[in-house]
C-alpha positions in Angstrom: 9.9 11.1 -30.2 8.3 10.9 -26.6 7.1 7.6 -24.6 5.6 7.9 -21.5 5.2 5.0 -19.1 3.0 6.0 -16.1 2.9 3.6 -13.4 0.7 3.5 -10.3 2.9 3.3 -7.4 6.1 5.2 -6.3 7.9 6.8 -9.0 7.8 7.3 -12.8 10.8 6.1 -14.8 11.5 7.7 -18.1 13.6 6.3 -20.3 15.6 8.2 -23.3 17.1 7.0 -26.6 15.8 9.2 -29.1 12.5 9.1 -27.3 11.5 9.0 -23.7 9.9 6.2 -21.8 8.4 7.2 -18.3 7.0 5.1 -15.5 4.8 6.6 -12.9 4.0 4.4 -9.6 1.5 5.8 -7.1 1.6 3.8 -4.4 -1.8 2.9 -2.0 -0.3 1.4 1.0 -3.2 2.5 2.9 -5.8 0.3 1.3 -3.5 -2.7 1.0 -4.6 -3.3 -2.9 -0.8 -2.6 -3.9 2.3 -2.2 -1.3 4.8 0.7 -2.0 7.6 -2.1 -2.0 5.8 -4.3 -4.6 5.2 -1.4 -6.9 8.6 0.0 -6.5 10.3 -3.6 -6.9 8.4 -3.8 -10.4 9.7 -0.5 -11.4 13.2 -1.3 -10.6 12.7 -4.8 -12.9 11.3 -2.7 -15.6 14.0 0.0 -15.5 16.7 -2.8 -15.7 15.2 -4.3 -18.6 15.1 -0.6 -20.4 18.7 -0.5 -19.6 19.3 -3.9 -21.2 17.3 -2.6 -24.4 19.4 0.4 -24.8 16.9 2.9 -23.3 18.5 5.3 -20.8 16.0 5.5 -17.8 15.2 8.0 -15.4 13.1 8.2 -12.3 10.8 11.1 -11.0 7.7 11.2 -9.3 4.3 12.1 -10.6 3.9 15.0 -8.8 7.0 16.7 -10.8 5.6 16.0 -14.2 4.8 18.7 -16.3 1.4 18.2 -17.4 1.5 20.6 -20.7 3.7 18.0 -22.1 1.0 15.5 -22.4 -0.3 16.9 -25.6 3.2 16.6 -27.2 3.9 12.8 -26.1 3.7 10.2 -28.7 3.5 7.4 -26.6 1.7 7.1 -23.1 1.8 3.5 -21.1 -0.1 3.7 -17.7 0.3 1.2 -15.0 -2.6 2.5 -12.7 -3.5 1.2 -9.2 -7.0 2.0 -7.1 -7.7 3.0 -3.7 -10.8 3.3 -1.7 -14.1 3.0 -3.0 -12.7 3.6 -6.5 -10.3 6.5 -6.2 -7.1 7.4 -7.6 -3.9 6.7 -5.4 -2.9 10.3 -3.7 0.0 11.4 -5.8 -2.1 10.5 -9.0 -4.7 13.1 -8.3 -3.2 16.2 -10.0 -2.7 14.4 -13.3 -6.1 12.8 -13.0 -8.1 15.9 -12.2 -6.3 17.4 -15.1 -7.3 14.9 -17.6 -10.9 15.4 -16.1 -11.0 19.2 -17.3 -14.0 20.1 -19.5 -11.9 22.4 -21.2 -9.7 20.0 -22.6 -10.1 19.6 -26.4 -11.5 16.0 -27.7 -8.6 15.9 -29.9 -5.7 17.4 -27.5 -4.3 13.7 -27.4 -5.0 12.8 -31.1 -0.9 12.5 -31.6 -0.8 10.1 -28.6 -0.8 6.4 -28.7 -1.2 4.8 -25.3 -1.5 1.6 -23.6 -3.1 0.8 -19.6 -2.2 -1.9 -17.2 -4.1 -1.9 -14.0 -2.5 -3.2 -10.8 -5.6 -4.6 -9.0 -7.1 -7.3 -6.5 -10.4 -9.0 -7.2 -10.6 -9.3 -3.3 -12.1 -5.5 -3.6 -15.1 -4.2 -5.0 -13.4 -1.6 -6.9 -11.3 -4.0 -9.0 -9.3 -1.6 -11.5 -11.7 0.8 -11.3 -9.1 3.5 -12.2 -7.4 1.6 -14.8 -10.6 1.4 -16.7 -11.6 5.1 -16.1 -8.2 6.4 -17.4 -8.3 3.8 -20.5 -11.9 5.4 -21.2 -10.9 9.0 -20.6 -7.6 8.9 -22.8 -9.9 7.6 -25.6 -12.0 10.4 -25.0 -9.4 13.0 -25.6 -8.2 11.5 -28.7 -5.8 9.3 -28.1 -5.1 5.7 -30.0 -4.4 2.4 -28.1 -1.0 1.0 -28.5 -2.0 -2.1 -26.9 -5.6 -3.2 -25.2 -6.6 -2.5 -21.5 -4.7 -5.1 -19.4 -6.3 -5.8 -15.9 -3.5 -7.4 -13.6 -5.1 -9.3 -10.3 -3.1 -10.0 -7.4 -5.3 -12.8 -6.6 -4.1 -14.8 -9.6 -2.8 -18.3 -8.5 0.8 -17.5 -9.3 0.8 -13.6 -8.3 0.6 -10.4 -10.2 3.9 -11.0 -11.5 2.7 -13.9 -13.5 0.8 -11.4 -15.4 2.8 -8.5 -15.4 5.6 -10.4 -16.9 4.0 -11.5 -20.5 2.5 -7.8 -20.7 5.9 -6.1 -20.4 7.0 -8.4 -23.3 4.6 -7.8 -25.8 5.0 -3.8 -24.7 9.0 -4.4 -25.1 8.1 -5.9 -28.7 5.8 -3.0 -29.7 8.4 -0.6 -28.8 11.0 -2.0 -30.8 9.9 0.3 -34.0 10.9 3.1 -31.8 14.2 2.0 -30.8 15.8 -0.3 -33.3 18.7 -0.7 -31.3 16.8 -2.5 -28.5 16.9 -5.9 -30.7 20.2 -6.2 -29.5 20.3 -5.7 -25.7 22.9 -6.2 -23.3 24.0 -10.1 -22.5 22.0 -11.1 -19.8 25.0 -11.7 -17.4 26.5 -8.5 -17.8 26.5 -6.6 -14.3 25.3 -3.0 -14.9 26.8 -0.1 -13.2 24.9 1.0 -10.2 22.9 4.3 -9.5 25.1 5.2 -7.0 28.7 5.0 -5.7 29.1 4.1 -1.8 32.4 4.7 0.1 33.6 4.4 3.7 34.9 7.9 5.2 36.5 9.3 8.1 34.3 10.9 10.8 31.3 10.2 12.6 28.1 11.6 11.1 25.4 13.5 13.1 22.5 10.5 13.8 19.7 11.1 11.3 16.3 11.6 12.8 13.8 8.4 12.6 12.5 9.2 9.2 14.4 7.8 6.2 14.3 11.4 3.6 12.9 9.6 1.1 9.6 10.6 2.5 10.9 14.3 3.3 9.7 17.2 1.3 13.1 16.7 -0.9 12.0 13.4 -1.8 10.8 12.4 -5.2 8.7 9.3 -4.0 6.2 10.9 -1.8 2.9 13.4 -1.4 5.3 15.9 0.7 4.1 14.7 4.2 4.9 16.8 7.1 6.9 15.0 9.2 6.0 15.2 13.3 7.7 13.9 16.3 5.7 12.2 18.9 6.3 10.4 22.3 4.8 7.3 23.1 2.8 7.5 26.1 1.1 4.1 26.6 1.3 1.0 24.5 -1.4 -1.6 25.9 -2.3 -4.8 24.5 -6.2 -4.9 24.5 -6.7 -8.4 23.6 -6.6 -11.3 26.1 -3.4 -12.4 27.4 -3.9 -16.0 26.0 -5.4 -15.0 22.7 -3.3 -15.8 19.3 -3.9 -12.3 18.0 -1.9 -9.3 19.9 -3.7 -6.0 19.1 -2.4 -2.6 20.6 -3.8 0.5 21.6 -0.9 2.8 21.0 -1.3 6.5 22.3 1.2 9.0 20.9 1.7 12.3 22.6 2.3 15.1 20.2 5.0 17.7 21.0 4.0 21.2 22.2 3.0 23.6 19.5 2.3 20.8 17.2 0.2 22.1 14.5 -1.3 18.3 13.6 -4.8 18.2 12.5 -6.9 15.2 12.2 -10.5 14.4 11.8 -12.4 11.0 12.4 -11.6 8.8 9.4 -8.1 9.9 8.7 -5.0 7.6 8.6 -2.0 8.1 10.6 1.3 7.2 8.8 4.2 5.5 10.7 8.0 5.0 10.0 9.1 1.6 11.2 12.5 0.2 11.9 14.0 -2.9 11.1 14.6 -5.3 13.9 18.5 -4.8 15.3 18.9 -8.9 14.9 18.4 -8.4 11.0 20.4 -5.5 10.8 23.6 -7.2 12.3 22.7 -10.1 10.0 22.8 -7.9 6.8 25.8 -6.0 7.9 27.6 -9.5 8.6 27.1 -10.4 5.2 28.7 -7.0 3.6 31.4 -7.5 6.3 30.6 -3.7 7.4 30.9 -2.6 10.8 27.6 -0.7 11.9 29.6 2.0 13.0 31.2 2.7 9.6 30.6 6.0 8.2 29.3 6.0 4.6 29.1 8.6 1.5 26.3 7.5 -0.8 26.3 9.5 -4.0 23.7 9.5 -6.8 25.6 9.0 -9.9 25.1 11.7 -12.6 22.1 11.2 -14.8 20.4 8.5 -12.4 17.4 9.6 -10.7 17.5 7.3 -7.6 15.9 7.3 -4.4 17.3 9.8 -2.5 19.6 8.4 0.7 20.9 10.4 3.6 24.9 11.1 3.4 26.8 10.7 5.0 25.3 7.8 7.2 26.3 4.9 9.3 26.1 1.6 7.9 23.9 0.9 10.8 21.2 3.6 10.4 21.0 3.0 6.9 20.5 -0.5 7.6 17.9 0.0 10.3 15.9 3.0 9.0 16.2 3.2 5.4 16.3 -0.3 3.6 13.4 -3.0 3.5 15.2 -5.8 4.6 12.5 -7.7 5.7 10.3 -7.2 2.5 10.0 -10.2 0.1 12.1 -10.3 -2.8 10.7 -10.2 -6.4 12.3 -12.2 -9.1 14.1 -9.5 -10.2 16.1 -9.5 -7.2 17.1 -13.2 -8.0 18.0 -12.3 -11.5 20.3 -9.7 -10.3 21.9 -11.7 -7.8 22.6 -14.3 -10.1 25.1 -12.2 -11.8 27.5 -11.7 -8.9 27.5 -15.4 -8.0 30.8 -17.3 -7.9 29.2 -21.0 -7.9 28.0 -22.1 -10.9 25.2 -24.4 -9.3 24.0 -21.5 -7.2 24.0 -19.3 -10.2 21.7 -21.8 -12.3 19.6 -21.7 -9.1 19.3 -18.2 -8.9 19.0 -17.7 -12.5 15.9 -19.9 -12.5 14.2 -18.2 -9.8 14.6 -15.1 -11.6 12.7 -16.7 -14.8 9.2 -16.5 -15.8 9.6 -20.6 -15.8 10.1 -20.6 -11.6 7.0 -18.6 -11.4 4.7 -20.5 -13.8 5.9 -23.8 -12.3 5.1 -22.4 -9.0 8.9 -23.1 -7.4 9.5 -19.4 -7.0 6.1 -19.3 -4.8 7.3 -22.1 -2.8 10.8 -21.0 -1.8 10.0 -17.3 -1.7 6.6 -15.8 -1.9 4.5 -18.2 0.1 7.7 -18.6 2.7 7.7 -14.6 3.0 11.6 -15.3 2.6 13.2 -11.9 3.1 16.3 -10.3 1.4 18.6 -11.0 4.3 17.5 -14.9 4.0 18.2 -15.1 0.3 21.6 -13.6 1.0 22.3 -16.0 3.4 20.8 -19.0 1.6 23.1 -18.0 -1.5 26.7 -17.6 0.1 28.6 -16.7 -2.8 26.3 -14.1 -4.4 27.7 -11.2 -2.9 26.7 -7.7 -4.4 28.5 -4.4 -3.4 26.4 -2.4 -1.1 26.0 -0.1 -4.4 24.4 -2.8 -6.3 22.0 -3.6 -3.4 21.0 -0.2 -3.2 19.8 -0.8 -6.7 17.6 -3.9 -5.5 16.5 -3.5 -2.1 13.7 -1.2 -1.9 13.4 1.8 0.8 11.5 0.9 4.0 8.1 2.4 3.1 5.7 3.7 6.4 2.8 1.9 7.6 -0.7 3.3 8.0 -3.4 3.1 10.5 -6.7 4.5 10.9 -6.6 6.9 13.8 -8.7 5.5 16.9 -9.4 8.8 18.8 -10.7 12.4 18.5 -8.9 15.3 18.5 -11.9 17.4 20.2 -11.4 15.4 23.2 -7.8 14.7 23.2 -6.3 17.4 21.3 -2.5 16.8 21.7 -2.9 12.8 21.4 -3.3 10.5 18.5 -4.4 6.8 19.4 -4.1 3.9 17.2 -5.6 0.3 17.1 -2.7 -2.1 15.9 -3.0 -5.5 15.2 0.8 -7.3 15.3 1.5 -9.8 12.2 2.8 -13.2 14.0 2.0 -16.3 12.0 3.6 -19.6 11.0 4.4 -20.6 7.1 3.4 -23.7 5.8 7.0 -25.1 6.4 6.5 -23.7 10.2 8.4 -20.9 9.9 7.5 -18.0 12.3 6.9 -14.9 10.5 6.7 -11.4 12.3 6.1 -8.0 10.6 8.4 -5.4 10.1 6.5 -2.5 11.4 4.8 -5.1 14.2 8.2 -6.1 15.8 8.7 -2.1 16.2 5.6 -1.4 17.7 5.9 -4.4 20.0 9.0 -2.9 21.2 7.8 0.8 21.9 7.8 1.9 25.3 6.4 5.1 27.4 9.1 8.0 26.6 10.2 6.4 23.1 10.2 9.0 20.2 8.5 8.0 16.7 8.0 10.1 13.4 4.4 10.4 11.9 2.4 12.4 9.7 -1.3 12.5 9.2 -3.3 12.0 5.9 -6.5 12.8 5.3 -9.0 10.1 4.1 -12.1 11.7 2.6 -14.2 9.2 1.9 -14.3 8.3 5.6 -15.0 11.6 6.8 -18.4 12.7 7.8 -19.4 16.0 6.2 -19.6 19.0 8.4 -23.2 19.5 7.1 -24.3 16.2 8.1 -22.6 16.1 11.3 -26.2 14.8 13.0 -27.4 12.7 10.4 -28.0 9.2 11.3 -25.0 6.7 10.5 -24.5 2.7 10.5 -21.2 1.8 11.4 -19.7 -1.6 10.7 -16.3 -2.5 11.8 -14.6 -5.9 12.5 -11.7 -6.4 14.3 -9.1 -3.2 13.9 -11.7 -2.0 11.6 -13.4 -0.6 14.5 -10.7 2.1 15.0 -12.2 4.8 12.9 -15.5 4.2 14.0 -14.4 4.5 17.5 -13.2 8.0 16.7 -16.5 8.9 15.1 -18.3 7.4 18.1 -16.2 9.8 20.4 -16.7 12.8 18.2 -20.6 12.4 18.3 -20.4 12.2 21.9 -19.7 16.0 22.1 -23.0 16.8 20.2 -25.6 18.5 22.2 -28.1 16.3 21.1 -27.4 12.6 20.3 -28.2 11.5 16.5 -28.9 8.0 15.6 -25.8 6.1 15.6 -25.8 2.0 15.2 -22.2 0.0 15.7 -21.8 -3.4 14.4 -18.8 -5.0 15.6 -17.4 -8.2 15.0 -14.6 -10.5 16.7 -14.4 -14.3 18.0 -14.8 -14.2 21.6 -16.2 -11.5 23.7 -13.5 -12.3 26.3 -10.8 -12.4 24.4 -10.9 -10.0 21.3 -13.8 -7.6 21.7 -11.8 -4.1 21.5 -12.8 -1.3 22.9 -15.9 -3.2 24.4 -16.5 -1.8 27.5 -16.3 2.0 26.5 -18.8 1.0 23.4 -21.1 -0.3 26.3 -20.5 3.0 28.1 -21.2 4.9 25.1 -24.7 3.1 24.3 -25.6 3.6 28.1 -25.2 7.3 27.4 -27.0 7.4 24.6 -24.4 8.1 21.9 -24.8 5.0 20.2 -28.4 3.7 19.9 -27.6 0.6 19.3 -24.2 -1.7 19.9 -24.5 -5.1 18.2 -21.5 -7.0 18.6 -21.1 -10.3 16.6 -19.0 -12.9 18.6 -18.3 -15.7 16.0 -16.9 -18.7 18.3 -18.7 -18.2 21.6 -21.8 -20.5 20.3 -21.9 -23.3 18.2 -23.3 -21.7 15.3 -20.9 -18.8 13.7 -22.5 -15.2 13.8 -21.0 -12.3 12.1 -21.9 -8.7 11.6 -24.0 -9.4 8.8 -26.3 -11.6 10.9 -26.4 -8.9 13.5 -27.4 -6.6 10.6 -30.1 -8.8 9.8 -31.4 -9.1 13.5 -32.0 -5.5 13.7 -33.5 -5.0 10.3 -35.9 -2.7 10.8 -33.8 -0.1 12.8 -31.3 -0.7 9.9 -33.6 -0.2 7.1 -35.0 2.8 8.7 -31.5 4.5 8.6 -31.1 3.5 5.0 -34.0 4.7 3.9 -33.2 8.2 5.4 -32.2 10.4 2.9 -29.7 11.8 4.9 -28.1 8.9 6.4 -24.3 7.8 5.9 -23.0 4.3 6.2 -19.4 3.4 7.2 -17.7 -0.3 6.5 -14.4 -0.7 7.6 -12.2 -4.0 7.9 -10.7 -6.7 5.8 -11.5 -6.9 2.0 -13.0 -10.3 0.9 -16.1 -11.9 1.8 -17.0 -9.1 4.5 -18.2 -6.0 2.4 -20.4 -8.1 0.1 -22.2 -9.9 2.9 -22.8 -6.5 4.6 -24.0 -5.4 1.6 -26.2 -8.1 1.0 -27.6 -8.0 4.8 -28.4 -4.2 3.9 -30.2 -5.4 0.7 -32.3 -8.1 2.8 -33.2 -5.7 5.6 -34.5 -3.2 3.3 -36.6 -5.7 1.6 -38.0 -7.4 4.7 -38.8 -4.0 6.6 -38.7 -1.1 3.9 -41.5 -2.8 1.6 -39.1 -2.8 -1.3 -38.5 -5.9 -3.6 -34.8 -6.8 -4.1 -34.3 -5.1 -7.1 -35.5 -1.7 -5.5 -33.2 -2.3 -2.6 -30.2 -3.0 -4.6 -31.2 0.1 -6.9 -31.5 2.3 -3.6 -28.2 0.9 -2.2 -26.2 1.8 -5.5 -27.8 5.0 -5.5 -26.2 5.8 -1.9 -22.7 4.5 -3.0 -23.0 6.6 -6.0 -23.5 9.9 -3.7 -21.0 8.6 -1.3 -23.2 8.3 1.8 -21.7 4.6 1.8 -17.9 3.9 2.3 -16.4 1.1 2.4 -12.4 1.1 3.8 -10.7 -2.0 3.9 -7.7 -3.2 5.7 -5.0 -5.4 4.0 -5.9 -9.0 3.7 -3.7 -10.9 6.2 -1.5 -12.6 3.6 -0.7 -9.7 1.6 2.2 -8.5 3.5 4.2 -8.8 6.5 3.1 -5.5 8.3 
């Protein structure tokens, strides 16, 4: 009997006990719906739960799953995320395309029962689209539901975890009929063996490069990126010196002979390092010197994130572990088993319980304060797991994704990025800075970084439509891919209609690339540059107001059958407001009623000349 849990995030977990249970994680950090850290953290919780219920878990990537096993699978449980405009995450595409084949018989999964849990965020237009599509497709192929479709929402007042936990409890109840031993789980306080053995060895290992091998081709947790070395040539602040938001223009020179290719709309992924101060605190907790050489071996039968070995403790902490990540409840539950103080153990167990989440105590202490793994270890001084056990609990440091702001046809050996550094205060007044933000802020010319480029097809303008009229809307750093498009269009022999609507607070503080955009307008590359400075006057003015002000020109472009529209920026209300402004412009200037304008826009969205690319909401992650 085979049971597969297919989960949208980083990996899939396979559990064996006369049956097989698999989790697939497809992360989509590029769109901010669900960070890879969160996906992986949930997977680790499920894996530990499976072990305690006498299953034997195995982890692998979905890309390595043999699709031919699907018809023979008795149970499929999917946890599915959504990216972009309702697209499957990158490492779900192979299986999804396979399931969409018209040649598949309508009864090919007749022997299969399934359940689907959606990892979604209702702040985005395509809320849980892939979970809904997958649920329908499995039914079309003859599969029978084990449980009803469940749609998780990261906007839930108590977080996604408040929805996942009850669903998992129901799932384990249903799985008991396949594994009677699961009714007598391993005692709660019993410490399970780690997946790794870690030992200090003699000698000094060669220094590893800047990328944890979790993202190399040998990794089971990646989509096989081709890692390139680039050299920092400029790291310039492009917002006012006194302005609260520090935005950087980062220029990265590609190495001689590099075969990196990118197009406007594509994404560059960077692998950050942890701050040295955090690394020092972590190693002090473990009482391990940074220079200690470590041998890390995965135990037989365990599929764990690949970690370099041998490696120094300093490099492991700096380049491989997400020390500044925010723990989930599973970390507290695991930590409680190592505490030597009864009161401390009770508190850890409470934070690891669903009760703490429902009562909001967990959110007050950890989630809203963005308390990190290192800070939690410092707060609970008697809970000291071994490094091997911590490697089971602290996820791998993930890459960060940024839209490319340059045009390779103009700067063939350089990639330019526009990066807003994360720096804010919590409700308790604690200063929080993003992991990648701290790393980027310290980069100096001649420093080397590792990067790879990911295609972003929804934001690419088709070659056959290179000279079509386009509307670009990009508040804040959403202007980055639009700058690349404008620069690319500046090379055309005749300038097509190109409109840019940019939004920020003050013209003197955060008008990103303002002089450059004005120059492109003078040259005729941009027929219209309409910045909306929301705080330069008494009444707040946003991009949707500028769209309505230029409604006649906007309507003419929208009604052109060859036109394309690109909206890039934060999720939330902005895309909805922009969409409403498009409808209003067509009603006022396109001789349409509201229903006709709405239908026309929906038709454009369905045919893909309208693309929405959302940056992560500022409260969703510490960058």
